[in-house]
């Protein structure tokens, strides 16, 4: 009999890690880090409750760090591969893991300078060498190709529309079929093909990020247009914090399309200020096998639809600093998406107390993050140790998120031919998980579990 152990993303939206054991074989599904509050981040330092060297393999749904950021750490602790991954995800990780290593190295340097770490000297969570070693373990498996994760454990990736390369995984072990959703995207969004749907599952692991919300019916693209027009009207700066991979590219696509149809000025400067997001733009533009029809049509007409004459891709640090002295109107899209670090913090420090500024959220803001505090109405926040008054206009368009809402999640599993024996909800805060569980029970009458971290289910 196989068992599935929940090692993260239980009652929270980060730290995805699930251990499948079948006979003497062990496969880890996703290998993410916890993000958000300092208590959550501290958990990343605890050793995993299994011997990393004993794993047959790791199977990864998508590139986001809360699903992959523990890979270099696992390597340091004796795991020697392989890591199965879709080809576009491998491309993204080639940038994401070295970037994460760089941030960890900077954190350690800062901790040593301020000597606030209990470890002397403070060491990075992983470094550039560890990131390179982890990249050496990646084995690409195309979508729809059945492959072996361990003797007797097969898996197949299918597209789930969340970010470039994102998959849901069907694992077959002990004559049981386990569907692991990863993060489920929305239908009819720009650039990427729509999510595919699972046809059969004995056990279903389903994400629940927006399990308690319904995205409004109003077109998020039009709402974005209105926010831009209002901010331009008062010659302000529109700051859009966005996850470097996925959100940033979708937002640029929408902004360019609003420029093309004349809703917003064609010459309005748009800055993408994140080296990681700039690298991901190249990958998004070149991944033609992943594009939907609209993207292909626009691409055939010439330029990649994410780029344009007034779109400035900012890699260079000095160029980023120079934006501080520029006057509006302009749009700055920068990372990180939940304001937990990155260049967006510098922009906030300079612009958040200016009433002409608009700060627009386009993705989920987890508990314990600066983004969540501002969204919940904080009048003053601390950025780099300095108190900053919040006088900017704060807006939120959750429908621009890369996650399906409650309706989308319930519809995504409507394709299952027969009820799963059990459904476990992961990757959601408590209220969201409970609301989605209630929704699934009332719509389908299914058995729905809300596993606690460390819990295991037997796949009978
Ligand atoms: Zn994700």
Coordinates of C-alpha atoms and ligand atoms in Angstrom, one line a residue:
X1 CA 0.0 0.0 0.0
X2 CA 1.2 3.6 -0.7
X3 CA 1.1 6.5 1.7
X4 CA 1.1 10.2 1.0
X5 CA 2.6 12.5 3.7
X6 CA 1.9 16.2 3.8
X7 CA 5.0 18.2 4.6
X8 CA 4.0 21.7 3.7
X9 CA 1.3 24.0 2.2
X10 CA -1.2 22.8 4.9
X11 CA -3.2 25.9 6.0
X12 CA -0.8 28.2 4.2
X13 CA 0.0 29.0 0.6
X14 CA 3.7 28.2 0.5
X15 CA 6.1 25.3 1.3
X16 CA 4.6 22.7 -1.1
X17 CA 6.2 19.3 -0.3
X18 CA 4.4 15.9 -0.4
X19 CA 6.1 12.5 0.1
X20 CA 4.7 9.5 -1.7
X21 CA 5.9 6.2 -0.3
X22 CA 5.2 2.9 -2.2
X23 CA 6.9 -0.2 -0.9
X24 CA 10.6 0.6 -0.6
X25 CA 10.3 3.6 -3.0
X26 CA 9.9 7.3 -2.2
X27 CA 9.1 10.2 -4.5
X28 CA 8.8 13.8 -3.4
X29 CA 6.1 15.8 -5.1
X30 CA 7.2 19.5 -5.2
X31 CA 10.1 20.8 -3.1
X32 CA 9.1 24.3 -2.1
X33 CA 10.1 26.7 0.7
X34 CA 7.8 28.5 3.1
X35 CA 7.5 32.2 2.5
X36 CA 5.7 35.1 4.2
X37 CA 6.0 35.7 8.0
X38 CA 9.4 35.2 9.7
X39 CA 8.0 32.2 11.7
X40 CA 7.1 30.5 8.4
X41 CA 10.5 31.3 6.9
X42 CA 12.2 29.9 10.0
X43 CA 10.6 26.5 9.3
X44 CA 12.7 26.2 6.1
X45 CA 15.8 25.6 8.4
X46 CA 14.4 22.5 10.1
X47 CA 15.7 19.3 8.5
X48 CA 13.0 17.3 6.5
X49 CA 11.4 14.4 8.3
X50 CA 12.9 11.9 5.8
X51 CA 16.4 11.0 4.6
X52 CA 16.9 13.0 1.4
X53 CA 19.4 10.4 0.2
X54 CA 16.6 7.8 0.3
X55 CA 14.4 9.5 -2.3
X56 CA 14.2 7.9 -5.7
X57 CA 13.3 11.2 -7.4
X58 CA 11.5 14.5 -7.1
X59 CA 8.6 15.5 -9.4
X60 CA 8.0 19.3 -9.8
X61 CA 4.7 20.9 -10.9
X62 CA 6.1 24.4 -11.7
X63 CA 8.9 26.9 -11.2
X64 CA 7.6 29.1 -8.4
X65 CA 10.0 29.1 -5.4
X66 CA 7.3 27.9 -3.0
X67 CA 7.3 24.7 -5.1
X68 CA 11.0 24.5 -6.0
X69 CA 13.1 26.6 -3.6
X70 CA 14.1 23.7 -1.4
X71 CA 15.8 21.7 -4.2
X72 CA 19.3 23.0 -3.6
X73 CA 19.0 22.4 0.1
X74 CA 17.9 18.8 -0.6
X75 CA 21.0 18.3 -2.7
X76 CA 23.2 19.6 0.2
X77 CA 21.6 16.9 2.4
X78 CA 22.5 14.0 0.2
X79 CA 19.7 13.9 -2.5
X80 CA 21.4 13.1 -5.8
X81 CA 18.5 13.2 -8.3
X82 CA 16.8 13.0 -10.6
X83 CA 14.3 15.9 -10.5
X84 CA 11.6 15.5 -13.2
X85 CA 10.3 18.7 -14.7
X86 CA 8.7 20.1 -17.9
X87 CA 11.0 21.7 -20.4
X88 CA 9.7 25.3 -19.9
X89 CA 10.0 24.9 -16.2
X90 CA 13.6 23.8 -16.6
X91 CA 14.2 27.0 -18.6
X92 CA 12.7 29.2 -15.8
X93 CA 14.5 27.4 -13.0
X94 CA 17.8 28.2 -14.8
X95 CA 17.2 31.8 -13.8
X96 CA 15.1 31.3 -10.6
X97 CA 17.4 29.1 -8.5
X98 CA 20.6 31.2 -9.1
X99 CA 18.6 34.3 -8.4
X100 CA 17.3 32.8 -5.1
X101 CA 20.9 31.8 -4.2
X102 CA 22.0 35.4 -4.8
X103 CA 19.3 36.7 -2.4
X104 CA 20.2 34.1 0.2
X105 CA 23.9 35.1 0.0
X106 CA 22.9 38.8 0.4
X107 CA 20.7 38.0 3.4
X108 CA 23.7 36.1 5.1
X109 CA 26.0 39.0 4.3
X110 CA 23.5 41.5 5.8
X111 CA 23.0 39.3 8.9
X112 CA 26.7 39.1 9.4
X113 CA 27.2 42.9 9.0
X114 CA 24.4 43.6 11.5
X115 CA 25.4 40.5 13.5
X116 CA 21.8 39.6 14.3
X117 CA 22.0 35.9 13.4
X118 CA 22.4 33.3 16.1
X119 CA 24.8 31.4 13.8
X120 CA 28.3 32.9 13.7
X121 CA 29.0 33.4 10.8
X122 CA 25.5 33.3 9.3
X123 CA 25.4 31.0 6.3
X124 CA 23.2 31.4 3.2
X125 CA 20.2 29.0 3.0
X126 CA 22.0 27.9 -0.2
X127 CA 24.6 29.5 -2.4
X128 CA 25.3 29.7 -6.2
X129 CA 27.2 26.5 -6.2
X130 CA 24.2 24.6 -4.6
X131 CA 21.9 26.1 -7.1
X132 CA 24.1 25.0 -10.0
X133 CA 24.3 21.4 -8.5
X134 CA 20.4 21.3 -8.3
X135 CA 20.1 22.4 -11.9
X136 CA 22.4 19.5 -12.8
X137 CA 19.8 17.1 -11.4
X138 CA 16.9 18.3 -13.7
X139 CA 15.5 15.8 -16.2
X140 CA 13.0 17.2 -18.7
X141 CA 9.9 15.2 -19.4
X142 CA 7.5 16.7 -22.1
X143 CA 3.8 17.2 -21.4
X144 CA 1.7 14.1 -21.9
X145 CA 4.6 11.6 -21.9
X146 CA 4.3 8.9 -19.3
X147 CA 7.5 8.5 -17.4
X148 CA 8.8 6.5 -14.4
X149 CA 9.6 8.3 -11.1
X150 CA 10.7 5.1 -9.4
X151 CA 10.1 1.4 -10.1
X152 CA 6.4 0.9 -10.0
X153 CA 5.6 4.7 -9.8
X154 CA 4.7 6.4 -13.1
X155 CA 3.7 10.0 -13.7
X156 CA 2.4 12.3 -16.5
X157 CA 2.5 16.1 -16.7
X158 CA -0.4 18.0 -18.2
X159 CA -0.8 21.7 -18.7
X160 CA -2.6 23.6 -15.9
X161 CA -2.3 27.3 -17.2
X162 CA -0.9 28.8 -14.0
X163 CA 2.5 30.0 -15.4
X164 CA 4.8 29.0 -18.2
X165 CA 5.6 25.3 -17.9
X166 CA 3.1 24.7 -15.1
X167 CA 1.7 21.2 -14.9
X168 CA -0.7 19.1 -12.9
X169 CA 0.7 15.6 -12.3
X170 CA -1.1 12.3 -12.5
X171 CA 0.9 9.7 -10.5
X172 CA 0.2 5.9 -10.8
X173 CA 1.3 3.7 -8.0
X174 CA -0.1 0.4 -6.6
X175 CA -2.9 0.5 -9.2
X176 CA -4.0 3.8 -7.7
X177 CA -4.2 7.1 -9.6
X178 CA -3.2 10.3 -7.6
X179 CA -3.9 13.6 -9.2
X180 CA -1.8 16.5 -7.8
X181 CA -3.1 19.8 -9.1
X182 CA -0.1 22.0 -8.4
X183 CA -1.4 25.6 -8.8
X184 CA -4.5 25.8 -11.1
X185 CA -4.6 28.7 -13.5
X186 CA -7.6 30.5 -15.0
X187 CA -9.2 29.9 -18.4
X188 CA -9.1 32.5 -21.2
X189 CA -6.1 34.4 -19.9
X190 CA -3.5 35.8 -22.2
X191 CA -0.4 34.1 -23.6
X192 CA -0.8 30.5 -22.2
X193 CA -2.9 27.6 -23.4
X194 CA -5.9 26.9 -21.1
X195 CA -5.7 24.4 -18.3
X196 CA -6.3 20.8 -19.2
X197 CA -8.5 18.8 -16.8
X198 CA -8.1 15.4 -15.0
X199 CA -10.3 12.6 -16.2
X200 CA -9.8 10.1 -13.4
X201 CA -8.4 10.2 -9.8
X202 CA -8.6 7.8 -6.9
X203 CA -7.0 10.5 -4.8
X204 CA -7.0 14.2 -5.5
X205 CA -4.7 16.8 -4.0
X206 CA -6.1 20.2 -4.8
X207 CA -4.8 23.7 -4.2
X208 CA -7.2 26.2 -2.5
X209 CA -5.5 29.6 -2.7
X210 CA -8.7 31.4 -3.7
X211 CA -11.0 28.7 -2.3
X212 CA -13.2 31.4 -0.5
X213 CA -13.3 34.0 -3.3
X214 CA -15.1 34.6 -6.6
X215 CA -13.3 36.7 -9.1
X216 CA -15.8 39.5 -10.2
X217 CA -17.4 39.1 -13.6
X218 CA -16.1 42.5 -14.7
X219 CA -13.2 42.2 -17.1
X220 CA -9.9 42.6 -15.2
X221 CA -8.3 44.0 -18.3
X222 CA -10.9 46.9 -18.4
X223 CA -10.5 47.5 -14.7
X224 CA -6.7 47.7 -15.2
X225 CA -7.3 50.2 -18.0
X226 CA -9.4 52.4 -15.6
X227 CA -6.7 52.3 -12.9
X228 CA -4.1 53.4 -15.5
X229 CA -6.2 56.2 -16.9
X230 CA -7.0 57.5 -13.4
X231 CA -3.3 57.5 -12.3
X232 CA -2.2 59.1 -15.6
X233 CA -4.9 61.8 -15.0
X234 CA -3.2 62.9 -11.9
X235 CA 0.3 62.4 -13.4
X236 CA 1.0 59.8 -10.8
X237 CA 3.1 56.6 -10.8
X238 CA 1.3 53.3 -11.0
X239 CA 3.3 50.7 -9.0
X240 CA 2.4 47.1 -9.7
X241 CA 4.1 44.5 -7.6
X242 CA 4.1 41.3 -9.5
X243 CA 5.6 37.8 -9.2
X244 CA 8.6 38.0 -11.6
X245 CA 7.5 34.8 -13.4
X246 CA 3.9 34.8 -14.7
X247 CA 2.2 37.8 -13.3
X248 CA 4.7 40.3 -14.7
X249 CA 4.4 39.0 -18.2
X250 CA 0.6 38.9 -18.2
X251 CA 0.4 42.4 -16.9
X252 CA 2.7 43.7 -19.7
X253 CA 0.6 41.8 -22.2
X254 CA -2.6 43.5 -20.9
X255 CA -0.9 47.0 -20.8
X256 CA 0.4 46.6 -24.4
X257 CA -3.1 45.5 -25.5
X258 CA -4.6 48.6 -23.8
X259 CA -2.1 50.8 -25.6
X260 CA -2.8 49.1 -29.0
X261 CA -6.6 49.8 -28.7
X262 CA -6.1 53.4 -27.5
X263 CA -7.5 52.9 -23.9
X264 CA -4.2 54.2 -22.4
X265 CA -1.6 56.4 -24.1
X266 CA 0.6 54.6 -26.6
X267 CA 3.6 56.6 -25.3
X268 CA 3.0 56.0 -21.6
X269 CA 6.4 54.7 -20.3
X270 CA 6.1 51.2 -18.8
X271 CA 9.1 49.9 -16.8
X272 CA 9.6 46.2 -16.0
X273 CA 12.1 46.6 -13.2
X274 CA 13.2 43.1 -12.2
X275 CA 16.2 41.2 -13.9
X276 CA 14.4 37.9 -13.2
X277 CA 11.1 39.1 -14.8
X278 CA 13.1 40.5 -17.8
X279 CA 14.8 37.1 -18.3
X280 CA 11.3 35.4 -18.1
X281 CA 10.0 37.7 -20.8
X282 CA 12.4 36.2 -23.3
X283 CA 11.3 32.7 -22.3
X284 CA 7.6 33.6 -22.5
X285 CA 8.1 35.1 -26.0
X286 CA 10.1 32.1 -27.3
X287 CA 7.9 29.3 -25.9
X288 CA 5.7 29.0 -28.9
X289 CA 4.5 25.5 -28.1
X290 CA 2.8 26.9 -25.0
X291 CA 1.1 29.9 -26.6
X292 CA -2.6 30.3 -27.2
X293 CA -4.0 31.3 -30.5
X294 CA -4.3 35.0 -29.7
X295 CA -0.6 35.2 -28.7
X296 CA 0.4 33.4 -31.9
X297 CA -1.6 35.7 -34.1
X298 CA -0.1 38.8 -32.5
X299 CA 3.4 37.3 -32.7
X300 CA 3.0 36.5 -36.4
X301 CA 2.4 40.3 -36.9
X302 CA 5.9 41.0 -35.8
X303 CA 7.1 42.0 -32.3
X304 CA 6.5 39.8 -29.3
X305 CA 3.2 41.2 -27.8
X306 CA 4.8 41.5 -24.3
X307 CA 7.3 44.0 -25.6
X308 CA 6.8 47.4 -27.3
X309 CA 8.3 50.8 -28.0
X310 CA 7.3 52.3 -24.7
X311 CA 8.1 49.2 -22.6
X312 CA 11.5 49.4 -20.9
X313 CA 13.1 46.2 -19.6
X314 CA 15.3 47.2 -16.7
X315 CA 18.0 44.8 -15.7
X316 CA 20.7 47.3 -14.6
X317 CA 20.7 48.4 -10.9
X318 CA 21.7 52.0 -11.7
X319 CA 18.9 52.3 -14.2
X320 CA 16.5 51.1 -11.5
X321 CA 17.7 53.7 -9.1
X322 CA 17.4 56.4 -11.8
X323 CA 13.6 55.7 -11.9
X324 CA 13.4 57.3 -8.4
X325 CA 14.0 60.7 -9.8
X326 CA 11.6 60.3 -12.8
X327 CA 8.3 62.0 -12.6
X328 CA 5.0 60.5 -13.6
X329 CA 2.9 59.5 -15.4
X330 CA 4.5 56.1 -15.8
X331 CA 4.0 52.5 -14.8
X332 CA 6.5 50.5 -12.9
X333 CA 6.0 46.7 -12.7
X334 CA 8.5 45.2 -10.2
X335 CA 9.0 42.2 -7.9
X336 CA 8.5 40.7 -5.4
X337 CA 4.7 40.2 -5.7
X338 CA 4.0 40.2 -2.0
X339 CA 6.4 43.0 -1.2
X340 CA 8.6 40.6 0.8
X341 CA 11.8 41.9 -0.9
X342 CA 13.2 43.0 -4.2
X343 CA 13.3 46.3 -6.1
X344 CA 9.6 47.1 -5.4
X345 CA 10.6 48.0 -1.9
X346 CA 12.8 50.9 -3.1
X347 CA 10.0 52.2 -5.2
X348 CA 7.5 52.0 -2.3
X349 CA 9.9 53.8 -0.1
X350 CA 10.0 56.7 -2.6
X351 CA 6.4 56.7 -3.7
X352 CA 4.1 55.2 -1.1
X353 CA 3.6 58.5 0.8
X354 CA 2.7 60.4 -2.4
X355 CA -1.1 60.6 -2.9
X356 CA -0.6 60.8 -6.7
X357 CA 0.8 57.2 -6.6
X358 CA -1.4 54.1 -7.1
X359 CA -0.3 50.8 -5.7
X360 CA -2.1 48.1 -7.5
X361 CA -2.1 44.4 -6.3
X362 CA -2.6 41.8 -9.0
X363 CA -1.8 38.6 -7.0
X364 CA -2.5 36.8 -3.8
X365 CA -1.0 38.5 -0.6
X366 CA -0.2 35.9 2.0
X367 CA -0.7 36.4 5.7
X368 CA 2.3 38.0 7.4
X369 CA 3.5 39.9 4.3
X370 CA 3.9 43.6 3.9
X371 CA 1.5 43.4 0.9
X372 CA -1.2 41.9 3.1
X373 CA -0.7 44.7 5.8
X374 CA -1.1 47.4 3.2
X375 CA -4.1 45.7 1.6
X376 CA -5.8 45.5 5.0
X377 CA -5.4 49.3 5.4
X378 CA -2.2 50.0 7.3
X379 CA -1.7 53.7 7.5
X380 CA 2.1 53.5 8.2
X381 CA 4.5 50.7 7.4
X382 CA 8.3 50.2 7.9
X383 CA 10.4 49.8 4.9
X384 CA 14.2 49.2 5.4
X385 CA 13.6 50.1 9.0
X386 CA 12.1 53.5 8.2
X387 CA 8.5 54.5 8.9
X388 CA 6.6 55.3 5.7
X389 CA 3.1 56.8 5.6
X390 CA 0.7 55.1 3.2
X391 CA -0.9 58.0 1.3
X392 CA -1.0 56.3 -2.1
X393 CA -4.2 55.0 -3.5
X394 CA -4.4 51.2 -2.9
X395 CA -6.2 49.0 -5.5
X396 CA -6.6 45.3 -5.9
X397 CA -7.6 43.3 -9.0
X398 CA -7.6 39.7 -7.8
X399 CA -9.0 38.5 -11.1
X400 CA -5.6 39.2 -12.6
X401 CA -4.1 36.5 -10.4
X402 CA -2.6 33.3 -11.8
X403 CA -5.0 31.2 -9.6
X404 CA -8.5 30.0 -10.4
X405 CA -11.2 31.2 -7.9
X406 CA -13.6 28.9 -6.1
X407 CA -15.8 28.5 -9.1
X408 CA -12.8 27.8 -11.3
X409 CA -11.4 25.1 -8.9
X410 CA -14.8 23.4 -8.6
X411 CA -15.2 23.4 -12.4
X412 CA -11.7 22.1 -13.0
X413 CA -12.5 18.8 -11.3
X414 CA -15.9 18.5 -12.9
X415 CA -14.2 16.4 -15.6
X416 CA -13.6 13.5 -13.2
X417 CA -15.6 10.5 -14.5
X418 CA -16.2 9.1 -11.0
X419 CA -15.8 10.5 -7.4
X420 CA -12.3 10.3 -5.9
X421 CA -12.0 8.1 -2.8
X422 CA -10.7 11.2 -1.0
X423 CA -9.8 14.7 -1.7
X424 CA -7.1 16.6 0.3
X425 CA -7.1 20.4 0.1
X426 CA -3.6 22.0 0.3
X427 CA -2.0 25.4 -0.6
X428 CA -4.6 27.6 1.0
X429 CA -5.1 29.6 4.2
X430 CA -7.7 28.1 6.7
X431 CA -10.7 30.1 5.6
X432 CA -10.0 29.4 2.0
X433 CA -9.6 25.7 2.5
X434 CA -12.8 25.4 4.5
X435 CA -14.8 27.3 2.0
X436 CA -13.6 25.2 -0.9
X437 CA -14.2 22.0 1.1
X438 CA -17.8 23.1 1.7
X439 CA -18.2 24.0 -2.0
X440 CA -16.9 20.6 -3.1
X441 CA -19.0 18.7 -0.6
X442 CA -22.2 20.4 -1.5
X443 CA -21.7 20.3 -5.3
X444 CA -20.3 16.7 -5.6
X445 CA -20.9 15.1 -2.1
X446 CA -17.2 14.1 -2.0
X447 CA -15.1 13.2 1.1
X448 CA -12.8 16.2 1.5
X449 CA -9.9 16.4 4.0
X450 CA -8.0 19.3 5.3
X451 CA -4.7 17.7 6.3
X452 CA -2.4 19.1 9.0
X453 CA 1.3 19.3 8.3
X454 CA 3.0 16.0 9.1
X455 CA -0.2 14.0 8.6
X456 CA -0.3 11.0 6.2
X457 CA -3.0 9.3 4.3
X458 CA -3.0 5.7 3.2
X459 CA -3.9 5.3 -0.5
X460 CA -6.0 2.1 -0.1
Ligands
LIG1 ZN1 2.6 29.1 -8.3

